[in-house]
Coordinates of C-alpha atoms and ligand atoms in Angstrom, one line a residue:
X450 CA 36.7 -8.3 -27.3
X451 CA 36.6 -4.6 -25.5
X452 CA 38.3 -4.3 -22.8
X453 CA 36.2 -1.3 -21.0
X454 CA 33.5 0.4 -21.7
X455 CA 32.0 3.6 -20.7
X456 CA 28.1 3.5 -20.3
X457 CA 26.6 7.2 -20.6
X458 CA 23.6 6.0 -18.5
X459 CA 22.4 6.0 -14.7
X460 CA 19.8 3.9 -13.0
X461 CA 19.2 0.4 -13.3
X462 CA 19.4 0.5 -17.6
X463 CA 23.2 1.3 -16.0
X464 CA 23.2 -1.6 -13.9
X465 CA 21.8 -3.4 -16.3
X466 CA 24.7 -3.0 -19.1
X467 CA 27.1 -3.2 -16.0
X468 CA 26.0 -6.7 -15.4
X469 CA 26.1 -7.6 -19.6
X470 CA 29.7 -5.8 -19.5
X471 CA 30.7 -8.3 -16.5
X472 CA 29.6 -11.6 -17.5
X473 CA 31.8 -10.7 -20.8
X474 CA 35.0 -10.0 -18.8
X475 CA 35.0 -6.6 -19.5
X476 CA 35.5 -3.6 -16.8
X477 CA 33.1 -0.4 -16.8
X478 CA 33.2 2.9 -16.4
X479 CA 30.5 4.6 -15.3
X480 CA 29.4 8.2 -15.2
X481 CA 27.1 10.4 -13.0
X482 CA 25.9 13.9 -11.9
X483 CA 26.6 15.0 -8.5
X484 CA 23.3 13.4 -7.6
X485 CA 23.9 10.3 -8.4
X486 CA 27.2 9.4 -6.8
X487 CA 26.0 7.1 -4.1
X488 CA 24.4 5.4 -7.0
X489 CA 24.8 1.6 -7.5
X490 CA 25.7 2.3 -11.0
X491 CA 28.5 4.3 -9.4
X492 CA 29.5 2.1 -6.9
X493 CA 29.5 -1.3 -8.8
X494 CA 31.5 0.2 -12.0
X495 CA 35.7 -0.6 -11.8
X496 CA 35.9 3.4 -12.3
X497 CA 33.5 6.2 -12.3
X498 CA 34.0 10.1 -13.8
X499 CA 31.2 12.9 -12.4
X500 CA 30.5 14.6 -15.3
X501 CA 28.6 17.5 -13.7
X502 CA 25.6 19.0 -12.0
X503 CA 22.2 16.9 -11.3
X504 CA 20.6 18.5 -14.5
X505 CA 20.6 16.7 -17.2
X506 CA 21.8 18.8 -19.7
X507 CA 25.0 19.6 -18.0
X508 CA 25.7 16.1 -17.1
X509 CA 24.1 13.1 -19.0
X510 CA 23.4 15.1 -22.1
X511 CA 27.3 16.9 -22.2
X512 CA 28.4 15.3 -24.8
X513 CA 32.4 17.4 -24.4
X514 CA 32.0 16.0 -20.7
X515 CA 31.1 12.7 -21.5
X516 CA 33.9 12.2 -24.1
X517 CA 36.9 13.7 -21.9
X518 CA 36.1 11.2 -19.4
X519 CA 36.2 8.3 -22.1
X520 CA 39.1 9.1 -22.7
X521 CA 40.5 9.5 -19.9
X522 CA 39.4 6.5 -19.1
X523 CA 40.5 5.1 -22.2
X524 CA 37.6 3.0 -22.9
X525 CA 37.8 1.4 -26.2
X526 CA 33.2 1.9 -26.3
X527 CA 30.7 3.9 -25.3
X528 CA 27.1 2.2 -24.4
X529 CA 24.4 5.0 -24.6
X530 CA 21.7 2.8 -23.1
X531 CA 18.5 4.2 -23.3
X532 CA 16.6 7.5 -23.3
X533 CA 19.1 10.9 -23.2
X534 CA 21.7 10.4 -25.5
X535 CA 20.5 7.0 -27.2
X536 CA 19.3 8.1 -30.2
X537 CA 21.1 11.5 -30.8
X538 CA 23.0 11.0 -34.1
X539 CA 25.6 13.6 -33.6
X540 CA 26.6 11.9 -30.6
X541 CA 27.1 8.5 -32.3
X542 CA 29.4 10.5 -34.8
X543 CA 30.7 12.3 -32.2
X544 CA 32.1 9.5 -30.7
X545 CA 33.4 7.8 -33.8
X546 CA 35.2 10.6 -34.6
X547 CA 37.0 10.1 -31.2
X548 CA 38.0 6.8 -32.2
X549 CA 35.7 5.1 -29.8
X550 CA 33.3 2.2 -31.0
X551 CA 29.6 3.3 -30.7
X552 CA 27.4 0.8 -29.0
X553 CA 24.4 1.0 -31.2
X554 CA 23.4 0.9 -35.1
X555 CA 25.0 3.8 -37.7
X556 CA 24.6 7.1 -37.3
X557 CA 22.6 7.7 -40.8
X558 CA 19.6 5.3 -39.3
X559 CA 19.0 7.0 -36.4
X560 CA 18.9 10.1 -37.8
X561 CA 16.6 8.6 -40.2
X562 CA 14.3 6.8 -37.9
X563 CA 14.4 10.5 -35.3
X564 CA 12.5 12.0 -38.4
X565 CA 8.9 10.9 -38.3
X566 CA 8.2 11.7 -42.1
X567 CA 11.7 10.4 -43.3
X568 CA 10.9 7.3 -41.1
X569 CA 7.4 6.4 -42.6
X570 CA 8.7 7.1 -46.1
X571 CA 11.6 4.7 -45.5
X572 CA 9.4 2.4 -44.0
X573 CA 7.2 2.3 -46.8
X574 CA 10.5 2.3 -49.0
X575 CA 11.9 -0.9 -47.2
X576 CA 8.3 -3.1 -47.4
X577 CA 6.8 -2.0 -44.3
X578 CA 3.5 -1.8 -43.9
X579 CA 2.1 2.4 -43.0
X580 CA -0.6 4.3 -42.1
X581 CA -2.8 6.3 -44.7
X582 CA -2.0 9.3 -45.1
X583 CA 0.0 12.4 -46.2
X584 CA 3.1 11.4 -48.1
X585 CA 4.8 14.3 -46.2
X586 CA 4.0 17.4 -44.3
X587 CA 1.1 19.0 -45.3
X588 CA 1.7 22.8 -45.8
X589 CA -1.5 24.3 -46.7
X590 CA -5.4 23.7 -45.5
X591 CA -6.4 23.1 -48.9
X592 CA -4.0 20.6 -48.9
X593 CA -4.9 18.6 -45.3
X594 CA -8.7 19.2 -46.2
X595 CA -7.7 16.9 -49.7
X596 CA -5.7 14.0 -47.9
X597 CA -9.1 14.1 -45.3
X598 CA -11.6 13.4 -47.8
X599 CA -9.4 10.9 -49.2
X600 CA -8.5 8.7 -46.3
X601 CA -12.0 9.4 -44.3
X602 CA -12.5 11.1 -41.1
X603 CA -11.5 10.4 -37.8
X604 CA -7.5 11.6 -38.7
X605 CA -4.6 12.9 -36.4
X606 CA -2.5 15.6 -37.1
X607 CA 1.1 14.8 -35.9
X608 CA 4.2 16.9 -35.5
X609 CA 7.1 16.0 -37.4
X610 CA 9.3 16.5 -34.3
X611 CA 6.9 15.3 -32.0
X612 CA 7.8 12.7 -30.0
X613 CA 6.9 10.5 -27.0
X614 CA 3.0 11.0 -28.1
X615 CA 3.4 14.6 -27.9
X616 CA 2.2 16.6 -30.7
X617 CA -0.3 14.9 -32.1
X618 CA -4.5 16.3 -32.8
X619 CA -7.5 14.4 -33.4
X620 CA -9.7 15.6 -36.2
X621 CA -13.1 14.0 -36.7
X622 CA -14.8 16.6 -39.4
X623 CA -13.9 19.1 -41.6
X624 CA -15.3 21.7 -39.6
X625 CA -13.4 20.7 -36.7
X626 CA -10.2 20.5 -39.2
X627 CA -10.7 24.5 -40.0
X628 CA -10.4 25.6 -36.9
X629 CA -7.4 22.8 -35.4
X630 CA -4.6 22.7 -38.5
X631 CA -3.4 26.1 -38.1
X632 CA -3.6 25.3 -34.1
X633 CA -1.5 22.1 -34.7
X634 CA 1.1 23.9 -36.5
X635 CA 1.3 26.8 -34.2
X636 CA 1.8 24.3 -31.5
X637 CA 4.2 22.4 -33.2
X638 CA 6.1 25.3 -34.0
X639 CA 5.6 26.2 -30.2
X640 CA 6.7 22.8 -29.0
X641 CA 9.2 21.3 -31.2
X642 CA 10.8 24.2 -33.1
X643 CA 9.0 23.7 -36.3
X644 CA 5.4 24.3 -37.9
X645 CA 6.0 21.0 -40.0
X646 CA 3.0 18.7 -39.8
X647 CA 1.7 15.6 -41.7
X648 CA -1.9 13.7 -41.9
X649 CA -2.7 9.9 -40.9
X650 CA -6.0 8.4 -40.4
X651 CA -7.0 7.4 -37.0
X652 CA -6.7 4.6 -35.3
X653 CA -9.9 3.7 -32.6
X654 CA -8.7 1.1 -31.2
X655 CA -5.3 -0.2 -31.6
X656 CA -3.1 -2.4 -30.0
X657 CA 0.9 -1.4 -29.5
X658 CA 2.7 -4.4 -30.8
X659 CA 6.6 -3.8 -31.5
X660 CA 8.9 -6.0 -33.1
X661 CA 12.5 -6.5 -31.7
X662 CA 15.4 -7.3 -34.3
X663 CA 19.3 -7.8 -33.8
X664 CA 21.5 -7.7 -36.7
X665 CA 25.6 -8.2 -36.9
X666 CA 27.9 -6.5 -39.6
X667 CA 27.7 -9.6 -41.6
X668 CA 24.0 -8.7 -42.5
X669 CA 22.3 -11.8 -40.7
X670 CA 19.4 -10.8 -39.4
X671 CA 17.0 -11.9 -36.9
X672 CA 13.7 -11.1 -34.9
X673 CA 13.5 -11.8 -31.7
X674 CA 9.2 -12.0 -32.0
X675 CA 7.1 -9.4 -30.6
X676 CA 6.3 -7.1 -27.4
X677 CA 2.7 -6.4 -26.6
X678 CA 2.8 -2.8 -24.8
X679 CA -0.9 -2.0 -25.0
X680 CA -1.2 -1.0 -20.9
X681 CA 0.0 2.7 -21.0
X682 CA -0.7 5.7 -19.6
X683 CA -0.3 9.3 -21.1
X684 CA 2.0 7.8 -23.7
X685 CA 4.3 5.7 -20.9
X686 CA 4.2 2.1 -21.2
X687 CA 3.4 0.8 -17.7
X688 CA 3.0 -3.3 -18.4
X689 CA 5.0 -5.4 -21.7
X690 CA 4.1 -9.1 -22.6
X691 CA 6.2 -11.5 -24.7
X692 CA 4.2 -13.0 -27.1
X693 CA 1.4 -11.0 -27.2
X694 CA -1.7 -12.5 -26.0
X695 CA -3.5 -11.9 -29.0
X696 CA -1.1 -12.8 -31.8
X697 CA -1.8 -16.3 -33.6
X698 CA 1.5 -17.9 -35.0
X699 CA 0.5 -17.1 -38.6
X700 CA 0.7 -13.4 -37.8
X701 CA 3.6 -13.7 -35.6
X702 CA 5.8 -15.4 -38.6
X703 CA 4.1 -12.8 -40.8
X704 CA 5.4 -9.5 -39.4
X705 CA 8.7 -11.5 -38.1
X706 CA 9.5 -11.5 -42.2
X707 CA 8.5 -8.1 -43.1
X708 CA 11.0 -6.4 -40.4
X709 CA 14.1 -9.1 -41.2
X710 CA 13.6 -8.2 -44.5
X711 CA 13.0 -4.6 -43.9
X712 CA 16.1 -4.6 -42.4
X713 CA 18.3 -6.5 -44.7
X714 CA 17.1 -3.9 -47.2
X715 CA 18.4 -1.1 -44.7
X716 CA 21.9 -2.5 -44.3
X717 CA 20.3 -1.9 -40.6
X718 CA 23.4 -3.0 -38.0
X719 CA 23.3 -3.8 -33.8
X720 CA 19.7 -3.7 -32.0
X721 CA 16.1 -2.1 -33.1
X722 CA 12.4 -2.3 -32.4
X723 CA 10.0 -1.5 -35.1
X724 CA 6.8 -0.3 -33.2
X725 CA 3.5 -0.6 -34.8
X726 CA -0.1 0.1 -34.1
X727 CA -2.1 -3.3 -34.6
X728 CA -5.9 -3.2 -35.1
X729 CA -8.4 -5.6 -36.6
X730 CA -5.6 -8.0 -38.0
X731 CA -3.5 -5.9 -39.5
X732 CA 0.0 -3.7 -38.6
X733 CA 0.9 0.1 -39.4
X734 CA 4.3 0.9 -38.3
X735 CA 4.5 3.6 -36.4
X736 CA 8.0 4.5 -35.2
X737 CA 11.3 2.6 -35.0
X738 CA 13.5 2.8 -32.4
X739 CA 17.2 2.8 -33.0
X740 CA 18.1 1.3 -29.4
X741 CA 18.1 -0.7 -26.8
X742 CA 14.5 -0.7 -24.9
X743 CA 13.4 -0.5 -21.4
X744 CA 11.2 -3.9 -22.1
X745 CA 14.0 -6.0 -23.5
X746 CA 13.6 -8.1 -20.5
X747 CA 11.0 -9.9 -21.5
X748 CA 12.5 -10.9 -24.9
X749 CA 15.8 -12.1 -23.2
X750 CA 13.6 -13.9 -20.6
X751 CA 11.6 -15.9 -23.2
X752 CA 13.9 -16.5 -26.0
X753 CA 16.9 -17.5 -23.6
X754 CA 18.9 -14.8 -24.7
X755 CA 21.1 -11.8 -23.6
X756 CA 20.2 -9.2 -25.8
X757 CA 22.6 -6.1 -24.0
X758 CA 25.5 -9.2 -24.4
X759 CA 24.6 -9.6 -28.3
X760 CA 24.6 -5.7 -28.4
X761 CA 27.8 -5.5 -27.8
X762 CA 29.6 -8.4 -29.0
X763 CA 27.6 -7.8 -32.7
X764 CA 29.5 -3.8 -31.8
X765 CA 32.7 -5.3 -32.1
X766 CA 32.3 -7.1 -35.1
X767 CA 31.2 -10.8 -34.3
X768 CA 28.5 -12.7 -35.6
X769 CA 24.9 -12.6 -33.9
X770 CA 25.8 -15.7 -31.3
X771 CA 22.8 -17.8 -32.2
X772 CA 23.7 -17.7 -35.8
X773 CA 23.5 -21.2 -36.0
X774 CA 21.0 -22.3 -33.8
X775 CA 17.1 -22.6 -33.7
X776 CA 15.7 -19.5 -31.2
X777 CA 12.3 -20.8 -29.9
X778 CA 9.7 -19.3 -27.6
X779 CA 9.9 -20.8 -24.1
X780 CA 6.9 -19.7 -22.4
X781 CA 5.6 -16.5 -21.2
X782 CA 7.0 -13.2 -19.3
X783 CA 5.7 -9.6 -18.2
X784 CA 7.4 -6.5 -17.3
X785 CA 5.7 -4.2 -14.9
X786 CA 7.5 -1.0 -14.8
X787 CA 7.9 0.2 -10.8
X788 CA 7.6 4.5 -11.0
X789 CA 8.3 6.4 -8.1
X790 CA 5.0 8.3 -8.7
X791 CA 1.7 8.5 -7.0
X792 CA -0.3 5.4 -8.4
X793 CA -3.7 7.5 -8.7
X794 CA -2.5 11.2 -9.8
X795 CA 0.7 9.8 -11.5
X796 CA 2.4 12.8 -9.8
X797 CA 6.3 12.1 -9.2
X798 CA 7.2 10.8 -5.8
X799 CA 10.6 11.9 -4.3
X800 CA 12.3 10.7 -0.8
X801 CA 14.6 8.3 0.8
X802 CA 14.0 4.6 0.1
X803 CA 13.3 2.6 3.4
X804 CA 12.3 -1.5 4.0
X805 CA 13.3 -2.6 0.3
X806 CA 12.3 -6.2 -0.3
X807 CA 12.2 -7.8 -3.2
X808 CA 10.1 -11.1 -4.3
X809 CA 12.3 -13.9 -5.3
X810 CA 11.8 -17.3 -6.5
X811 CA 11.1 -19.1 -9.6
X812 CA 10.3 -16.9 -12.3
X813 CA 11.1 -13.4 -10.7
X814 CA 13.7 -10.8 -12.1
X815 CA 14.2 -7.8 -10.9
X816 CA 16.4 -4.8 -12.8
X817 CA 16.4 -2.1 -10.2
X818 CA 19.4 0.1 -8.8
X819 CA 17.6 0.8 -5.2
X820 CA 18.4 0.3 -1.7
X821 CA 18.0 1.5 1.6
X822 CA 18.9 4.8 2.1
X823 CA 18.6 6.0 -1.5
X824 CA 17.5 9.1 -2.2
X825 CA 14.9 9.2 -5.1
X826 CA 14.7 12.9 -6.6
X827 CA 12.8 14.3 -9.3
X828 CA 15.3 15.5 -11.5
X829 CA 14.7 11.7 -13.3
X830 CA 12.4 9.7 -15.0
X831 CA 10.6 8.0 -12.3
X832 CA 11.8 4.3 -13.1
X833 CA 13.2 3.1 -10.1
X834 CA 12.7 -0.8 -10.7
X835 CA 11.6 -3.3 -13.4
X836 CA 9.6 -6.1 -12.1
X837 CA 10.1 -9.3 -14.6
X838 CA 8.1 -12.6 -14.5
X839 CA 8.4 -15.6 -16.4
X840 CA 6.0 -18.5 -16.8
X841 CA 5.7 -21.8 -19.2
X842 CA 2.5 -19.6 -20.0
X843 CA 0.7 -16.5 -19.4
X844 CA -1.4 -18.1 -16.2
X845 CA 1.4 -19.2 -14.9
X846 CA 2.9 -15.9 -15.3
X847 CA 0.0 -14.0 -13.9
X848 CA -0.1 -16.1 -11.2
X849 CA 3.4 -15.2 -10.4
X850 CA 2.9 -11.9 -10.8
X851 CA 0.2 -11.6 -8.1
X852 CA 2.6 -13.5 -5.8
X853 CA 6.0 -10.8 -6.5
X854 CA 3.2 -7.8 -6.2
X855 CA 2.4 -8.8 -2.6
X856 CA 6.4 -9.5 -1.6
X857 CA 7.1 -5.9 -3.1
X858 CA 8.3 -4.0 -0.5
X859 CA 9.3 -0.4 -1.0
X860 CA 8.6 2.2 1.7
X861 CA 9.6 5.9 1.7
X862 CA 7.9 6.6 -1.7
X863 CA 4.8 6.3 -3.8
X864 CA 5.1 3.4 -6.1
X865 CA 3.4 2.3 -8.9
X866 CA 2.8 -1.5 -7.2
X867 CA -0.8 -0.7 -5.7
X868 CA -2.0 0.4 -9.3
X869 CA -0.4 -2.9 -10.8
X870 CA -2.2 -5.1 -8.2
X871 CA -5.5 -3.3 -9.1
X872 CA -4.8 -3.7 -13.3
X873 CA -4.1 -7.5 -12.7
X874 CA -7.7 -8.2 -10.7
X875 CA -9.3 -6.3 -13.8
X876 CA -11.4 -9.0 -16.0
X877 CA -10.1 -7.6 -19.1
X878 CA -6.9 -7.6 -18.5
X879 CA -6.9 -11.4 -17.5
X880 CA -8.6 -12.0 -20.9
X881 CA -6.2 -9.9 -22.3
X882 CA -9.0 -7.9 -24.1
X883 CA -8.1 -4.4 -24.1
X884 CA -6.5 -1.6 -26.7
X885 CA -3.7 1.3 -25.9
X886 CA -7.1 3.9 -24.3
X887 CA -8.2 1.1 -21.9
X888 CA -6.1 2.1 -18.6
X889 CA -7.4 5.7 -18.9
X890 CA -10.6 4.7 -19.3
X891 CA -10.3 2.3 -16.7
Ligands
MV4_479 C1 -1.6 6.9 -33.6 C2 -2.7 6.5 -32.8 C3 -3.8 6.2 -33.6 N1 -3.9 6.3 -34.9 N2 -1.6 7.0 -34.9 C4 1.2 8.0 -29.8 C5 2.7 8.0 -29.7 C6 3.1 8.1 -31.1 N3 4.4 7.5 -31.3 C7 2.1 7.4 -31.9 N4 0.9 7.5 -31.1 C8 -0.3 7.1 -31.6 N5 -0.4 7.2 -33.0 C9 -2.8 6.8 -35.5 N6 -2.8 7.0 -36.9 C10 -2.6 6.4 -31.5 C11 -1.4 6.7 -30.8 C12 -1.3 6.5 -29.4 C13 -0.5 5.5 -28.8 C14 0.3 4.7 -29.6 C15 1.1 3.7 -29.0 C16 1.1 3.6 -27.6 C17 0.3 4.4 -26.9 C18 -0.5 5.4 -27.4 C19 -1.3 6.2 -26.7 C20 -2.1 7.2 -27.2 C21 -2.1 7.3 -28.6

């Protein structure tokens, strides 16, 4: 196995691969801006390298900075976790040209899967199910006015290099069309460096259901069942189930065996998530992501797996570890993501962390780096804790849930707990009947 390991991440996903790193026998090296070096990431790593200034570009994202202290170091892996360098494709080549083992699938699929219109097409290549729409960017007005009248109004106009639900126009006539394609390409060109464009029709009322897989260098594949990540707000996912409420076991099984063989087609290697939009029975993929995710807890919880442990171990070149055994649902878990941000405005909340508590007891996890004392800024992403509850079924799990929400103590900041105890009073969210605009409406 590796013997260290360098993980090009802060906060708790940090900590989290930390922990996987440790219960494998293998030492860490972490790295950090200048604002981060009271970090637990920092202080729980067996060596740590600053790699520059609070910014994230000149730190996290320095790719020269990041590999001079790997090998330094002389880690025999890098781990890019999640978010800033994850799924940047020169990086992965980067660092096999240094001789290091990337954590994560080859480079040629995540460049693939960064591409929205390569992605779909490959998708569509591989057996997955897509969205109508243009087969690739549409150039011309003549053009997007011809894929309209074929697939029907309402449609959206997405940017290419859109990302993160950025970029994308809803069109609901052809009048409105004239006047918003030439907008939409102006802005992409604005906003992502290119005009480039495609068409899809639109989806009213959709459920985000993802599909997680793990594959070794052996080509076994397997899916480890579905997310339900339908409780967002402006495009961040604030609340993850595993199963989803609303899946029947038929459907389940159904998608399972379009992304294993999807992916057996794709030679596709270490972890993925093939997102889709679900609506009326039926999937449409709509992105794939080519790394670990900030919900993986609730897969690990109910399957009984370590999925940062079979990240790494498939990296090196062994088989998936439950190769030979038969993976089965055990119950129930959600994820509420904790945001230092104001639960009403969503506005980012800086400041020093004071009376932490965390709930305990059976079926409570918590993935969080904080402590007294911290000092929350806002040169991050505002995740400062994952709240993770597991049930023999969703009752029991909401039930739980209510119970860790009133133990949550975290004082100094705005948190995202008062909006999560509102959400779970919320009829429809008990029922579970509600799409990806609900919360916004709400
Ligand atoms: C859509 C859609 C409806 N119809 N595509 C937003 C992020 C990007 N990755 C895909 N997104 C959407 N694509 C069609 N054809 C609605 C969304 C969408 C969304 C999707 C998943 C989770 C949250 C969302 C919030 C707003 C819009």
């Amino acid at each position: 196995m590796f013997k260290k390991i360098l993980i090009a991440n802060r906060g708790e996903i940090a900590l989290r691969i930390h922990r996987a790193c440790k219960d494998m026998g293998i030492k860490t090296v972490a790295v950090h801006s200048t604002a981060d070096e009271n970090s637990m990431h920092v202080r729980l790593a067996d060596e740590s390298v600053c790699i520059g200034p609070a910014i994230v570009k000149d730190s996290y994202l320095n790719i020269p900075s990041i590999i001079s202290a790997a090998t330094i170091a002389n880690v025999d892996a890098i781990h890019p976790g999640v978010g800033l360098l994850s799924e940047n494709a020169e990086f992965a080549k980067i660092v096999n040209d240094h001789e290091f083992i990337f954590i994560g699938p080859k480079q040629e699929h995540i460049h693939i899967m960064g591409n929205k219109i390569l992605a779909k097409r490959k998708a569509e290549e591989i057996g997955i199910p897509i969205l109508p729409g243009s087969k690739g960017d549409v150039k011309t007005y003549q053009e997007a006015v011809k894929i309209a009248k074929e697939i029907g109004f309402p449609i959206l106009i997405k940017a290419t290099n859109g990302g993160g639900g950025r970029g994308i126009k809803k069109v609901s006539s052809i009048e409105e069309l004239k006047q918003k394609f030439f907008i939409a390409k102006a802005e992409s060109e604005q906003s992502f460096g290119s005009d480039s464009v495609y068409i899809e029709k639109y989806l009213t009322h959709p459920r985000h259901i993802e599909i997680q897989v793990l594959s070794d260098k052996f080509g076994n594949v397997f899916s480890l069942g579905e997310r339900d990540c339908s409780i967002q707000r402006r495009n961040q996912k604030l609340i993850e189930e595993c199963p989803s409420p609303i899946l029947n076991d038929d459907e389940r099984k159904n998608i399972s065996e379009i992304c294993v063989k999807a992916m057996k087609k794709l030679d596709y290697e270490n972890i993925g998530t093939i997102e889709f939009l679900y609506q009326d029975g039926e999937f449409f993929f709509i992105e794939m992501n080519t790394r670990l995710q900030v919900e993986h807890p609730i897969t690990e919880m109910v399957y009984g797996i370590d999925l940062v442990k079979e990240q790494i171990s498939v990296a090196y070149g062994n088989e998936v570890s439950f190769i030979d055994k038969n993976l089965t649902v055990n119950g129930h878990s959600i994820e509420c993501r904790i945001n230092a941000e104001n639960p009403e405005s969503f506005f980012p909340s800086s400041g020093n962390v004071r009376n932490y508590h965390v709930p305990g007891g059976p079926g409570i996890r918590i993935d969080s780096g904080l402590y007294n004392g911290l000092k929350i800024t806002n040169y991050y992403d505002g995740l400062i804790a994952k709240l993770i509850i597991h049930g023999k079924n969703r009752e029991e799990c909401l039930l739980r849930l209510n119970r860790a929400l009133l133990e949550f103590v975290i004082d100094g900041i705005d948190t995202t707990i008062p909006l999560y105890q509102r959400i779970i009073k919320e009829e429809q969210f008990l029922s579970a009947n509600y799409d990806i605009n609900w919360l916004e409406n709400l």
